[in-house]
Amino acid sequence: MYGAIVGDFIGSVYESQKCSDWEKFPISSDKSKFTDDTIMTIAVEEWLLSADNLADLNDQKLVQIMQSYGQKYPNRGYGANFSQWIQSENPQPYNSYGNGSAMRVSGVAWKFDNMDDVRSCARRSAAITHNHAEGIKGAEAIAAAVFLARTGKSKADIKTYIVKEFDYDLEHTCDEIRKNSHFDDTCQVTVPLAIVAFLESTDFENAIRLAVSLGGDSDTIACMTGAIAEAYYGRLPNTEYNIICALPSELRDVVEAFRQKYVFINIWHEGDLRLAGFKIPKLNSNEIFVFGSNLSGLHGGGAARTAYERYGAQWGVGVGLTGQTYAIPTMQGGIDTIKPYTDEFTEFAKKHSELIFLVTRIGCGIAGFKETEIAPLFAESAKLPNVYLPFGFWKVINQN
């Protein structure tokens, strides 16, 4: 998505170079450009928009879209074999293990809500050109990392999954990698580098700078890193959003159509803070909307009404899990009457590590409490990696 495109644009200036001032270089310059990474990422997104489910996606349609994009936007850094494939009247996969399969795959991780479909679609998106086992593996690994990042998994969880499933070595630090930097555009070299840069990063911009600092195929490494980092950190700085505006309008239209349909960022990370969005348009399948209720379960206003109308809260149930919601009563008295229910919520979240809990500003609306009163009730919940809180709650908790 945006992160992949921004990474490509920023990294394009430094391809095949060693960037010694990686902590300070300008985010964009007159030499910055969109490369094949961006063009093919958007081509895959157009394909993903062509059908609602995996079974209805037509691989031959992806071939046609990618050829059309490649012919319309030539001289974007395509490899020799891919350039021939673009122009071929009978395009066939050519057993490549180059990183072209991995740099274009990020949209797949946003379209589907389960890992099986993500990896299956990633394989299909790769195999039309990069049907070598390493080419397919690279695409699957990047798609899997983006999916895990956007569904609230920790960096440790992401690393563990990638190492277990794909046997990549993620133990080297960026400092160590820089010492032996050289150009290599294979999946087996660059995909692990991109993931290491993300794992070591502190925010989106830092992730891109680290990716560029590794040298070699910097635009593609930064493209892959950017895709994962956006999914994990959630929000891009305004300067990075401005980069998207430089796309040709027809490409930007595809990106925006895809984003409107599939990309919703309910959670993000700022340092050690796990933040829940203020407005949540849609839930991922593993996300639970935590709201303030009344004991009667009359969900008539505020977040309770949203929970009832959108996410399956059951009318008449004022406590606990129903649908993709968790109700915490806040209307029955003072703070001391709410604490047993927040304690119960904490224990429930501990037992259900497979779920991500998005806590709203419960009690701070209709119930009339202040954040300084409610937030301390979530001090223990805040220690759980699957609980995401509003920024105001974190501010109070950390002050205490």
mmCIF file of C-alpha atoms in Angstrom:
data_model
loop_
_atom_site.group_PDB
_atom_site.id
_atom_site.type_symbol
_atom_site.label_atom_id
_atom_site.label_comp_id
_atom_site.label_asym_id
_atom_site.label_seq_id
_atom_site.Cartn_x
_atom_site.Cartn_y
_atom_site.Cartn_z
ATOM 1 C CA MET A 1 0.000 0.000 0.000
ATOM 2 C CA TYR A 2 1.206 3.533 0.721
ATOM 3 C CA GLY A 3 4.175 2.207 2.672
ATOM 4 C CA ALA A 4 5.478 0.107 -0.216
ATOM 5 C CA ILE A 5 5.144 2.989 -2.684
ATOM 6 C CA VAL A 6 6.778 5.500 -0.342
ATOM 7 C CA GLY A 7 9.664 3.118 0.351
ATOM 8 C CA ASP A 8 10.253 2.617 -3.359
ATOM 9 C CA PHE A 9 10.210 6.372 -4.030
ATOM 10 C CA ILE A 10 12.628 7.218 -1.217
ATOM 11 C CA GLY A 11 14.953 4.299 -1.927
ATOM 12 C CA SER A 12 15.158 4.938 -5.675
ATOM 13 C CA VAL A 13 17.840 7.603 -5.283
ATOM 14 C CA TYR A 14 20.207 5.291 -3.438
ATOM 15 C CA GLU A 15 20.053 2.070 -5.458
ATOM 16 C CA SER A 16 23.497 0.414 -5.699
ATOM 17 C CA GLN A 17 24.939 3.048 -3.363
ATOM 18 C CA LYS A 18 26.090 3.099 0.224
ATOM 19 C CA CYS A 19 24.171 5.817 2.060
ATOM 20 C CA SER A 20 26.481 7.008 4.831
ATOM 21 C CA ASP A 21 24.124 9.780 5.982
ATOM 22 C CA TRP A 22 21.106 7.495 6.254
ATOM 23 C CA GLU A 23 19.871 9.142 9.458
ATOM 24 C CA LYS A 24 19.753 12.599 7.844
ATOM 25 C CA PHE A 25 19.203 12.294 4.078
ATOM 26 C CA PRO A 26 16.189 14.216 2.655
ATOM 27 C CA ILE A 27 13.048 12.125 2.332
ATOM 28 C CA SER A 28 12.582 13.173 -1.276
ATOM 29 C CA SER A 29 14.671 14.951 -3.870
ATOM 30 C CA ASP A 30 14.529 15.936 -7.523
ATOM 31 C CA LYS A 31 16.098 12.564 -8.327
ATOM 32 C CA SER A 32 13.428 10.520 -6.536
ATOM 33 C CA LYS A 33 11.127 8.486 -8.764
ATOM 34 C CA PHE A 34 8.643 5.638 -8.774
ATOM 35 C CA THR A 35 10.144 2.429 -10.123
ATOM 36 C CA ASP A 36 8.851 -0.943 -11.271
ATOM 37 C CA ASP A 37 8.175 -1.743 -7.603
ATOM 38 C CA THR A 38 5.397 0.838 -7.458
ATOM 39 C CA ILE A 39 4.006 0.099 -10.920
ATOM 40 C CA MET A 40 3.622 -3.625 -10.236
ATOM 41 C CA THR A 41 2.357 -3.127 -6.672
ATOM 42 C CA ILE A 42 -0.501 -1.081 -8.121
ATOM 43 C CA ALA A 43 -1.044 -3.602 -10.931
ATOM 44 C CA VAL A 44 -1.554 -6.332 -8.322
ATOM 45 C CA GLU A 45 -3.964 -4.064 -6.439
ATOM 46 C CA GLU A 46 -6.049 -3.573 -9.580
ATOM 47 C CA TRP A 47 -6.177 -7.352 -9.967
ATOM 48 C CA LEU A 48 -7.245 -7.769 -6.343
ATOM 49 C CA LEU A 49 -10.055 -5.269 -6.924
ATOM 50 C CA SER A 50 -11.368 -7.359 -9.830
ATOM 51 C CA ALA A 51 -12.989 -10.035 -7.619
ATOM 52 C CA ASP A 52 -14.283 -10.233 -4.073
ATOM 53 C CA ASN A 53 -12.906 -13.641 -3.129
ATOM 54 C CA LEU A 54 -9.862 -15.761 -3.824
ATOM 55 C CA ALA A 55 -11.628 -18.346 -5.970
ATOM 56 C CA ASP A 56 -12.894 -15.713 -8.408
ATOM 57 C CA LEU A 57 -9.522 -14.071 -9.003
ATOM 58 C CA ASN A 58 -8.280 -14.927 -12.480
ATOM 59 C CA ASP A 59 -4.509 -15.363 -12.815
ATOM 60 C CA GLN A 60 -4.598 -14.647 -16.532
ATOM 61 C CA LYS A 61 -6.190 -11.303 -15.757
ATOM 62 C CA LEU A 62 -3.205 -10.459 -13.567
ATOM 63 C CA VAL A 63 -0.921 -11.297 -16.484
ATOM 64 C CA GLN A 64 -2.877 -8.929 -18.710
ATOM 65 C CA ILE A 65 -2.894 -6.111 -16.150
ATOM 66 C CA MET A 66 0.831 -6.397 -15.442
ATOM 67 C CA GLN A 67 1.698 -6.451 -19.130
ATOM 68 C CA SER A 68 -0.508 -3.421 -19.724
ATOM 69 C CA TYR A 69 1.097 -1.469 -16.870
ATOM 70 C CA GLY A 70 4.591 -2.469 -17.960
ATOM 71 C CA GLN A 71 3.962 -1.328 -21.520
ATOM 72 C CA LYS A 72 2.341 1.924 -20.450
ATOM 73 C CA TYR A 73 5.085 2.772 -17.957
ATOM 74 C CA PRO A 74 8.348 1.616 -19.579
ATOM 75 C CA ASN A 75 11.891 2.305 -18.389
ATOM 76 C CA ARG A 76 11.088 1.925 -14.713
ATOM 77 C CA GLY A 77 13.937 -0.413 -13.858
ATOM 78 C CA TYR A 78 12.421 -3.715 -14.976
ATOM 79 C CA GLY A 79 14.786 -6.669 -15.101
ATOM 80 C CA ALA A 80 15.774 -8.084 -18.497
ATOM 81 C CA ASN A 81 13.658 -11.228 -18.218
ATOM 82 C CA PHE A 82 10.648 -9.334 -16.917
ATOM 83 C CA SER A 83 10.980 -6.768 -19.715
ATOM 84 C CA GLN A 84 10.765 -9.598 -22.250
ATOM 85 C CA TRP A 85 7.798 -11.073 -20.366
ATOM 86 C CA ILE A 86 5.968 -7.739 -20.523
ATOM 87 C CA GLN A 87 6.240 -7.663 -24.321
ATOM 88 C CA SER A 88 5.610 -11.351 -24.955
ATOM 89 C CA GLU A 89 2.519 -12.483 -26.858
ATOM 90 C CA ASN A 90 2.622 -15.713 -24.888
ATOM 91 C CA PRO A 91 3.989 -14.752 -21.449
ATOM 92 C CA GLN A 92 5.164 -17.667 -19.348
ATOM 93 C CA PRO A 93 6.852 -17.867 -15.948
ATOM 94 C CA TYR A 94 10.622 -17.941 -16.235
ATOM 95 C CA ASN A 95 11.756 -19.655 -13.013
ATOM 96 C CA SER A 96 12.944 -16.434 -11.400
ATOM 97 C CA TYR A 97 13.897 -16.014 -7.754
ATOM 98 C CA GLY A 98 14.353 -12.257 -8.073
ATOM 99 C CA ASN A 99 12.658 -9.979 -5.571
ATOM 100 C CA GLY A 100 10.083 -8.754 -8.080
ATOM 101 C CA SER A 101 7.619 -11.252 -6.669
ATOM 102 C CA ALA A 102 8.008 -9.935 -3.120
ATOM 103 C CA MET A 103 8.023 -6.211 -3.815
ATOM 104 C CA ARG A 104 4.585 -6.232 -5.515
ATOM 105 C CA VAL A 105 2.692 -8.481 -3.075
ATOM 106 C CA SER A 106 1.727 -6.237 -0.144
ATOM 107 C CA GLY A 107 -1.858 -5.591 -1.251
ATOM 108 C CA VAL A 108 -2.636 -9.290 -0.854
ATOM 109 C CA ALA A 109 -2.159 -9.014 2.914
ATOM 110 C CA TRP A 110 -4.814 -6.305 3.152
ATOM 111 C CA LYS A 111 -7.473 -8.003 1.020
ATOM 112 C CA PHE A 112 -7.788 -11.255 2.938
ATOM 113 C CA ASP A 113 -8.640 -11.867 6.586
ATOM 114 C CA ASN A 114 -6.835 -15.150 7.167
ATOM 115 C CA MET A 115 -3.269 -16.332 6.673
ATOM 116 C CA ASP A 116 -4.157 -19.296 4.459
ATOM 117 C CA ASP A 117 -5.780 -17.064 1.836
ATOM 118 C CA VAL A 118 -2.995 -14.484 2.115
ATOM 119 C CA ARG A 119 -0.295 -17.051 1.436
ATOM 120 C CA SER A 120 -2.278 -18.806 -1.282
ATOM 121 C CA CYS A 121 -2.870 -15.552 -3.140
ATOM 122 C CA ALA A 122 0.755 -14.505 -2.653
ATOM 123 C CA ARG A 123 1.868 -17.743 -4.297
ATOM 124 C CA ARG A 124 -0.445 -17.150 -7.244
ATOM 125 C CA SER A 125 0.661 -13.531 -7.682
ATOM 126 C CA ALA A 126 4.290 -14.666 -7.790
ATOM 127 C CA ALA A 127 4.003 -17.795 -9.916
ATOM 128 C CA ILE A 128 2.949 -16.069 -13.144
ATOM 129 C CA THR A 129 6.557 -14.878 -13.451
ATOM 130 C CA HIS A 130 8.634 -15.987 -10.451
ATOM 131 C CA ASN A 131 7.805 -19.677 -10.224
ATOM 132 C CA HIS A 132 11.127 -20.669 -8.634
ATOM 133 C CA ALA A 133 10.623 -21.900 -5.063
ATOM 134 C CA GLU A 134 12.628 -18.980 -3.647
ATOM 135 C CA GLY A 135 10.632 -16.445 -5.649
ATOM 136 C CA ILE A 136 7.368 -17.833 -4.319
ATOM 137 C CA LYS A 137 8.767 -18.099 -0.795
ATOM 138 C CA GLY A 138 9.821 -14.441 -0.817
ATOM 139 C CA ALA A 139 6.366 -13.271 -1.856
ATOM 140 C CA GLU A 140 4.716 -15.405 0.809
ATOM 141 C CA ALA A 141 7.079 -14.134 3.506
ATOM 142 C CA ILE A 142 6.461 -10.442 2.806
ATOM 143 C CA ALA A 143 2.695 -10.966 2.536
ATOM 144 C CA ALA A 144 2.719 -12.922 5.801
ATOM 145 C CA ALA A 145 4.742 -10.242 7.596
ATOM 146 C CA VAL A 146 2.378 -7.479 6.451
ATOM 147 C CA PHE A 147 -0.655 -9.530 7.498
ATOM 148 C CA LEU A 148 0.770 -10.247 10.939
ATOM 149 C CA ALA A 149 1.719 -6.590 11.394
ATOM 150 C CA ARG A 150 -1.701 -5.283 10.438
ATOM 151 C CA THR A 151 -3.506 -7.756 12.699
ATOM 152 C CA GLY A 152 -1.699 -6.671 15.837
ATOM 153 C CA LYS A 153 1.105 -9.186 16.218
ATOM 154 C CA SER A 154 4.252 -8.069 18.017
ATOM 155 C CA LYS A 155 7.628 -7.824 16.336
ATOM 156 C CA ALA A 156 8.713 -10.900 18.279
ATOM 157 C CA ASP A 157 5.693 -12.809 16.972
ATOM 158 C CA ILE A 158 6.386 -11.712 13.403
ATOM 159 C CA LYS A 159 10.043 -12.717 13.642
ATOM 160 C CA THR A 160 9.188 -16.100 15.124
ATOM 161 C CA TYR A 161 6.638 -16.849 12.408
ATOM 162 C CA ILE A 162 8.928 -15.841 9.528
ATOM 163 C CA VAL A 163 11.867 -17.856 10.849
ATOM 164 C CA LYS A 164 9.718 -20.929 11.520
ATOM 165 C CA GLU A 165 7.768 -20.868 8.257
ATOM 166 C CA PHE A 166 10.428 -19.644 5.824
ATOM 167 C CA ASP A 167 13.746 -20.432 7.516
ATOM 168 C CA TYR A 168 15.175 -16.953 6.929
ATOM 169 C CA ASP A 169 18.129 -15.807 9.045
ATOM 170 C CA LEU A 170 16.972 -12.657 10.870
ATOM 171 C CA GLU A 171 19.703 -12.567 13.498
ATOM 172 C CA HIS A 172 22.086 -10.061 11.887
ATOM 173 C CA THR A 173 21.716 -6.403 12.851
ATOM 174 C CA CYS A 174 21.584 -3.554 10.344
ATOM 175 C CA ASP A 175 25.033 -2.424 11.529
ATOM 176 C CA GLU A 176 26.433 -5.859 10.721
ATOM 177 C CA ILE A 177 24.694 -6.026 7.349
ATOM 178 C CA ARG A 178 26.018 -2.607 6.284
ATOM 179 C CA LYS A 179 29.610 -3.768 6.644
ATOM 180 C CA ASN A 180 29.137 -6.346 3.904
ATOM 181 C CA SER A 181 26.651 -4.475 1.743
ATOM 182 C CA HIS A 182 26.546 -5.336 -1.958
ATOM 183 C CA PHE A 183 23.966 -5.348 -4.730
ATOM 184 C CA ASP A 184 21.791 -8.430 -4.851
ATOM 185 C CA ASP A 185 18.225 -8.558 -6.125
ATOM 186 C CA THR A 186 17.278 -12.117 -5.149
ATOM 187 C CA CYS A 187 14.484 -12.924 -2.729
ATOM 188 C CA GLN A 188 16.700 -15.077 -0.544
ATOM 189 C CA VAL A 189 19.010 -12.123 0.174
ATOM 190 C CA THR A 190 16.780 -9.047 0.112
ATOM 191 C CA VAL A 191 13.602 -10.304 1.773
ATOM 192 C CA PRO A 192 15.396 -11.064 5.077
ATOM 193 C CA LEU A 193 17.154 -7.683 4.880
ATOM 194 C CA ALA A 194 13.835 -5.876 4.501
ATOM 195 C CA ILE A 195 12.338 -7.709 7.458
ATOM 196 C CA VAL A 196 15.395 -7.052 9.661
ATOM 197 C CA ALA A 197 15.161 -3.311 8.882
ATOM 198 C CA PHE A 198 11.528 -3.332 9.997
ATOM 199 C CA LEU A 199 12.239 -5.337 13.151
ATOM 200 C CA GLU A 200 14.987 -2.942 14.193
ATOM 201 C CA SER A 201 13.010 0.237 13.456
ATOM 202 C CA THR A 202 11.340 2.627 15.885
ATOM 203 C CA ASP A 203 8.792 4.226 13.534
ATOM 204 C CA PHE A 204 7.869 4.302 9.850
ATOM 205 C CA GLU A 205 10.444 6.841 8.743
ATOM 206 C CA ASN A 206 13.191 5.131 10.726
ATOM 207 C CA ALA A 207 12.256 1.821 9.042
ATOM 208 C CA ILE A 208 12.715 3.345 5.590
ATOM 209 C CA ARG A 209 16.000 4.973 6.555
ATOM 210 C CA LEU A 210 17.317 1.679 7.922
ATOM 211 C CA ALA A 211 16.268 -0.140 4.747
ATOM 212 C CA VAL A 212 18.050 2.412 2.563
ATOM 213 C CA SER A 213 21.124 2.258 4.776
ATOM 214 C CA LEU A 214 21.618 -1.413 3.877
ATOM 215 C CA GLY A 215 22.617 -0.423 0.343
ATOM 216 C CA GLY A 216 22.308 -2.634 -2.718
ATOM 217 C CA ASP A 217 18.798 -2.883 -4.145
ATOM 218 C CA SER A 218 17.660 -0.078 -1.870
ATOM 219 C CA ASP A 219 14.396 0.855 -3.596
ATOM 220 C CA THR A 220 13.050 -2.689 -3.431
ATOM 221 C CA ILE A 221 14.318 -3.338 0.095
ATOM 222 C CA ALA A 222 12.699 -0.078 1.242
ATOM 223 C CA CYS A 223 9.517 -0.974 -0.658
ATOM 224 C CA MET A 224 9.202 -4.272 1.223
ATOM 225 C CA THR A 225 10.188 -2.730 4.559
ATOM 226 C CA GLY A 226 7.736 0.127 4.026
ATOM 227 C CA ALA A 227 4.882 -2.277 3.381
ATOM 228 C CA ILE A 228 5.431 -4.036 6.713
ATOM 229 C CA ALA A 229 6.150 -0.824 8.625
ATOM 230 C CA GLU A 230 2.943 0.882 7.501
ATOM 231 C CA ALA A 231 0.911 -2.129 8.596
ATOM 232 C CA TYR A 232 2.622 -2.113 12.006
ATOM 233 C CA TYR A 233 3.025 1.594 12.804
ATOM 234 C CA GLY A 234 -0.217 2.572 11.127
ATOM 235 C CA ARG A 235 0.232 6.224 10.306
ATOM 236 C CA LEU A 236 2.669 7.746 7.849
ATOM 237 C CA PRO A 237 4.075 11.257 8.403
ATOM 238 C CA ASN A 238 2.478 13.934 6.213
ATOM 239 C CA THR A 239 5.641 14.264 4.128
ATOM 240 C CA GLU A 240 5.265 10.620 3.123
ATOM 241 C CA TYR A 241 1.594 11.070 2.226
ATOM 242 C CA ASN A 242 2.632 13.926 -0.069
ATOM 243 C CA ILE A 243 4.704 11.451 -2.064
ATOM 244 C CA ILE A 244 1.542 9.575 -3.069
ATOM 245 C CA CYS A 245 0.211 12.789 -4.629
ATOM 246 C CA ALA A 246 3.064 12.670 -7.145
ATOM 247 C CA LEU A 247 1.666 9.493 -8.735
ATOM 248 C CA PRO A 248 -0.045 9.820 -12.111
ATOM 249 C CA SER A 249 -3.753 10.293 -11.470
ATOM 250 C CA GLU A 250 -4.812 6.954 -12.964
ATOM 251 C CA LEU A 251 -2.399 5.073 -10.689
ATOM 252 C CA ARG A 252 -3.429 7.135 -7.694
ATOM 253 C CA ASP A 253 -7.074 6.322 -8.434
ATOM 254 C CA VAL A 254 -6.343 2.586 -8.214
ATOM 255 C CA VAL A 255 -4.438 3.029 -4.951
ATOM 256 C CA GLU A 256 -7.249 5.062 -3.425
ATOM 257 C CA ALA A 257 -9.920 2.613 -4.601
ATOM 258 C CA PHE A 258 -7.984 -0.249 -3.014
ATOM 259 C CA ARG A 259 -7.388 1.686 0.170
ATOM 260 C CA GLN A 260 -11.049 2.655 0.493
ATOM 261 C CA LYS A 261 -12.160 -0.945 0.099
ATOM 262 C CA TYR A 262 -9.561 -2.892 2.047
ATOM 263 C CA VAL A 263 -7.237 -0.751 4.147
ATOM 264 C CA PHE A 264 -8.431 0.300 7.576
ATOM 265 C CA ILE A 265 -5.933 0.863 10.356
ATOM 266 C CA ASN A 266 -7.603 0.417 13.741
ATOM 267 C CA ILE A 267 -4.407 -0.043 15.733
ATOM 268 C CA TRP A 268 -0.922 1.336 15.548
ATOM 269 C CA HIS A 269 2.263 1.616 17.563
ATOM 270 C CA GLU A 270 4.114 4.687 18.799
ATOM 271 C CA GLY A 271 7.152 3.614 20.756
ATOM 272 C CA ASP A 272 5.886 1.254 23.456
ATOM 273 C CA LEU A 273 2.297 2.476 23.152
ATOM 274 C CA ARG A 274 -0.339 0.224 21.577
ATOM 275 C CA LEU A 275 -2.981 2.629 20.355
ATOM 276 C CA ALA A 276 -6.601 2.038 19.411
ATOM 277 C CA GLY A 277 -8.180 4.238 16.754
ATOM 278 C CA PHE A 278 -10.722 6.914 17.677
ATOM 279 C CA LYS A 279 -12.951 6.006 14.736
ATOM 280 C CA ILE A 280 -13.113 2.344 13.719
ATOM 281 C CA PRO A 281 -14.909 1.835 10.379
ATOM 282 C CA LYS A 282 -14.503 -1.936 10.255
ATOM 283 C CA LEU A 283 -13.033 -4.731 12.370
ATOM 284 C CA ASN A 284 -10.577 -7.389 11.340
ATOM 285 C CA SER A 285 -11.742 -10.910 12.138
ATOM 286 C CA ASN A 286 -9.605 -11.135 15.301
ATOM 287 C CA GLU A 287 -10.458 -7.681 16.676
ATOM 288 C CA ILE A 288 -12.867 -6.999 19.551
ATOM 289 C CA PHE A 289 -14.532 -3.603 20.091
ATOM 290 C CA VAL A 290 -14.497 -2.840 23.843
ATOM 291 C CA PHE A 291 -17.169 -0.340 24.875
ATOM 292 C CA GLY A 292 -18.928 1.122 27.884
ATOM 293 C CA SER A 293 -22.425 -0.218 28.488
ATOM 294 C CA ASN A 294 -25.193 -0.298 31.054
ATOM 295 C CA LEU A 295 -26.118 -3.403 33.015
ATOM 296 C CA SER A 296 -29.422 -3.702 31.158
ATOM 297 C CA GLY A 297 -27.630 -3.933 27.811
ATOM 298 C CA LEU A 298 -29.683 -1.106 26.275
ATOM 299 C CA HIS A 299 -27.192 -0.056 23.635
ATOM 300 C CA GLY A 300 -28.896 3.140 22.551
ATOM 301 C CA GLY A 301 -26.109 5.705 22.270
ATOM 302 C CA GLY A 302 -22.422 6.418 21.840
ATOM 303 C CA ALA A 303 -19.984 3.552 21.359
ATOM 304 C CA ALA A 304 -22.615 1.118 22.646
ATOM 305 C CA ARG A 305 -24.859 1.924 19.720
ATOM 306 C CA THR A 306 -21.951 1.453 17.321
ATOM 307 C CA ALA A 307 -21.210 -1.913 18.952
ATOM 308 C CA TYR A 308 -24.833 -2.970 18.537
ATOM 309 C CA GLU A 309 -25.372 -1.710 14.982
ATOM 310 C CA ARG A 310 -22.030 -2.745 13.486
ATOM 311 C CA TYR A 311 -20.232 -5.376 15.479
ATOM 312 C CA GLY A 312 -22.756 -7.780 16.952
ATOM 313 C CA ALA A 313 -23.321 -6.551 20.500
ATOM 314 C CA GLN A 314 -26.432 -8.296 21.783
ATOM 315 C CA TRP A 315 -29.322 -6.147 22.992
ATOM 316 C CA GLY A 316 -30.041 -6.909 26.618
ATOM 317 C CA VAL A 317 -26.506 -8.123 27.398
ATOM 318 C CA GLY A 318 -24.530 -5.508 29.300
ATOM 319 C CA VAL A 319 -21.440 -7.482 30.309
ATOM 320 C CA GLY A 320 -18.819 -9.437 28.402
ATOM 321 C CA LEU A 321 -18.354 -10.814 24.911
ATOM 322 C CA THR A 322 -21.064 -10.861 22.252
ATOM 323 C CA GLY A 323 -20.316 -10.764 18.521
ATOM 324 C CA GLN A 324 -17.062 -8.871 18.033
ATOM 325 C CA THR A 325 -17.654 -6.709 21.107
ATOM 326 C CA TYR A 326 -16.931 -6.728 24.809
ATOM 327 C CA ALA A 327 -19.209 -4.718 27.124
ATOM 328 C CA ILE A 328 -17.995 -3.104 30.356
ATOM 329 C CA PRO A 329 -20.777 -1.531 32.450
ATOM 330 C CA THR A 330 -20.120 2.105 33.449
ATOM 331 C CA MET A 331 -23.582 3.499 34.291
ATOM 332 C CA GLN A 332 -24.355 1.777 37.598
ATOM 333 C CA GLY A 333 -22.544 4.062 40.075
ATOM 334 C CA GLY A 334 -19.050 5.295 40.896
ATOM 335 C CA ILE A 335 -15.609 4.147 39.804
ATOM 336 C CA ASP A 336 -15.567 1.451 42.464
ATOM 337 C CA THR A 337 -18.537 -0.241 40.751
ATOM 338 C CA ILE A 338 -16.716 -0.342 37.407
ATOM 339 C CA LYS A 339 -13.449 -1.861 38.650
ATOM 340 C CA PRO A 340 -14.748 -5.449 39.062
ATOM 341 C CA TYR A 341 -15.753 -5.424 35.416
ATOM 342 C CA THR A 342 -12.434 -4.026 34.157
ATOM 343 C CA ASP A 343 -10.641 -6.648 36.261
ATOM 344 C CA GLU A 344 -12.849 -9.303 34.669
ATOM 345 C CA PHE A 345 -11.997 -7.900 31.238
ATOM 346 C CA THR A 346 -8.267 -8.110 32.005
ATOM 347 C CA GLU A 347 -8.552 -11.770 32.932
ATOM 348 C CA PHE A 348 -10.585 -12.476 29.797
ATOM 349 C CA ALA A 349 -7.984 -10.769 27.580
ATOM 350 C CA LYS A 350 -5.210 -12.793 29.231
ATOM 351 C CA LYS A 351 -6.994 -16.026 28.359
ATOM 352 C CA HIS A 352 -7.644 -14.986 24.755
ATOM 353 C CA SER A 353 -4.278 -13.987 23.355
ATOM 354 C CA GLU A 354 -5.549 -14.849 19.869
ATOM 355 C CA LEU A 355 -7.826 -11.779 19.999
ATOM 356 C CA ILE A 356 -6.963 -8.071 19.764
ATOM 357 C CA PHE A 357 -8.989 -5.820 22.084
ATOM 358 C CA LEU A 358 -9.620 -2.232 20.950
ATOM 359 C CA VAL A 359 -10.644 -0.267 24.022
ATOM 360 C CA THR A 360 -12.717 2.862 23.390
ATOM 361 C CA ARG A 361 -12.889 5.809 25.797
ATOM 362 C CA ILE A 362 -15.323 3.858 27.930
ATOM 363 C CA GLY A 363 -17.078 5.817 30.650
ATOM 364 C CA CYS A 364 -15.881 9.161 29.275
ATOM 365 C CA GLY A 365 -18.961 9.949 27.223
ATOM 366 C CA ILE A 366 -22.537 9.468 28.402
ATOM 367 C CA ALA A 367 -21.409 8.042 31.765
ATOM 368 C CA GLY A 368 -19.628 11.326 32.504
ATOM 369 C CA PHE A 369 -16.310 10.137 33.940
ATOM 370 C CA LYS A 370 -12.907 11.644 33.148
ATOM 371 C CA GLU A 371 -9.952 9.826 31.592
ATOM 372 C CA THR A 372 -8.027 10.402 34.803
ATOM 373 C CA GLU A 373 -10.665 8.345 36.622
ATOM 374 C CA ILE A 374 -11.161 5.541 34.082
ATOM 375 C CA ALA A 375 -7.633 5.002 32.719
ATOM 376 C CA PRO A 376 -6.140 3.634 35.979
ATOM 377 C CA LEU A 377 -8.688 0.816 35.840
ATOM 378 C CA PHE A 378 -6.850 -0.415 32.725
ATOM 379 C CA ALA A 379 -3.328 -0.303 34.208
ATOM 380 C CA GLU A 380 -3.127 -4.105 34.314
ATOM 381 C CA SER A 381 -4.739 -4.509 30.891
ATOM 382 C CA ALA A 382 -2.122 -2.151 29.495
ATOM 383 C CA LYS A 383 0.538 -4.760 30.262
ATOM 384 C CA LEU A 384 -1.077 -7.258 27.869
ATOM 385 C CA PRO A 385 0.256 -7.226 24.294
ATOM 386 C CA ASN A 386 -3.211 -7.803 22.813
ATOM 387 C CA VAL A 387 -4.897 -4.800 24.468
ATOM 388 C CA TYR A 388 -4.874 -1.436 22.669
ATOM 389 C CA LEU A 389 -5.909 1.725 24.507
ATOM 390 C CA PRO A 390 -6.784 5.314 23.572
ATOM 391 C CA PHE A 391 -3.876 7.743 23.735
ATOM 392 C CA GLY A 392 -5.470 9.620 26.643
ATOM 393 C CA PHE A 393 -5.590 6.440 28.717
ATOM 394 C CA TRP A 394 -1.913 5.759 28.042
ATOM 395 C CA LYS A 395 -1.034 9.302 29.049
ATOM 396 C CA VAL A 396 -2.710 8.870 32.441
ATOM 397 C CA ILE A 397 -1.333 5.379 33.023
ATOM 398 C CA ASN A 398 2.246 6.401 32.243
ATOM 399 C CA GLN A 399 1.990 9.490 34.470
ATOM 400 C CA ASN A 400 0.960 7.255 37.340
#
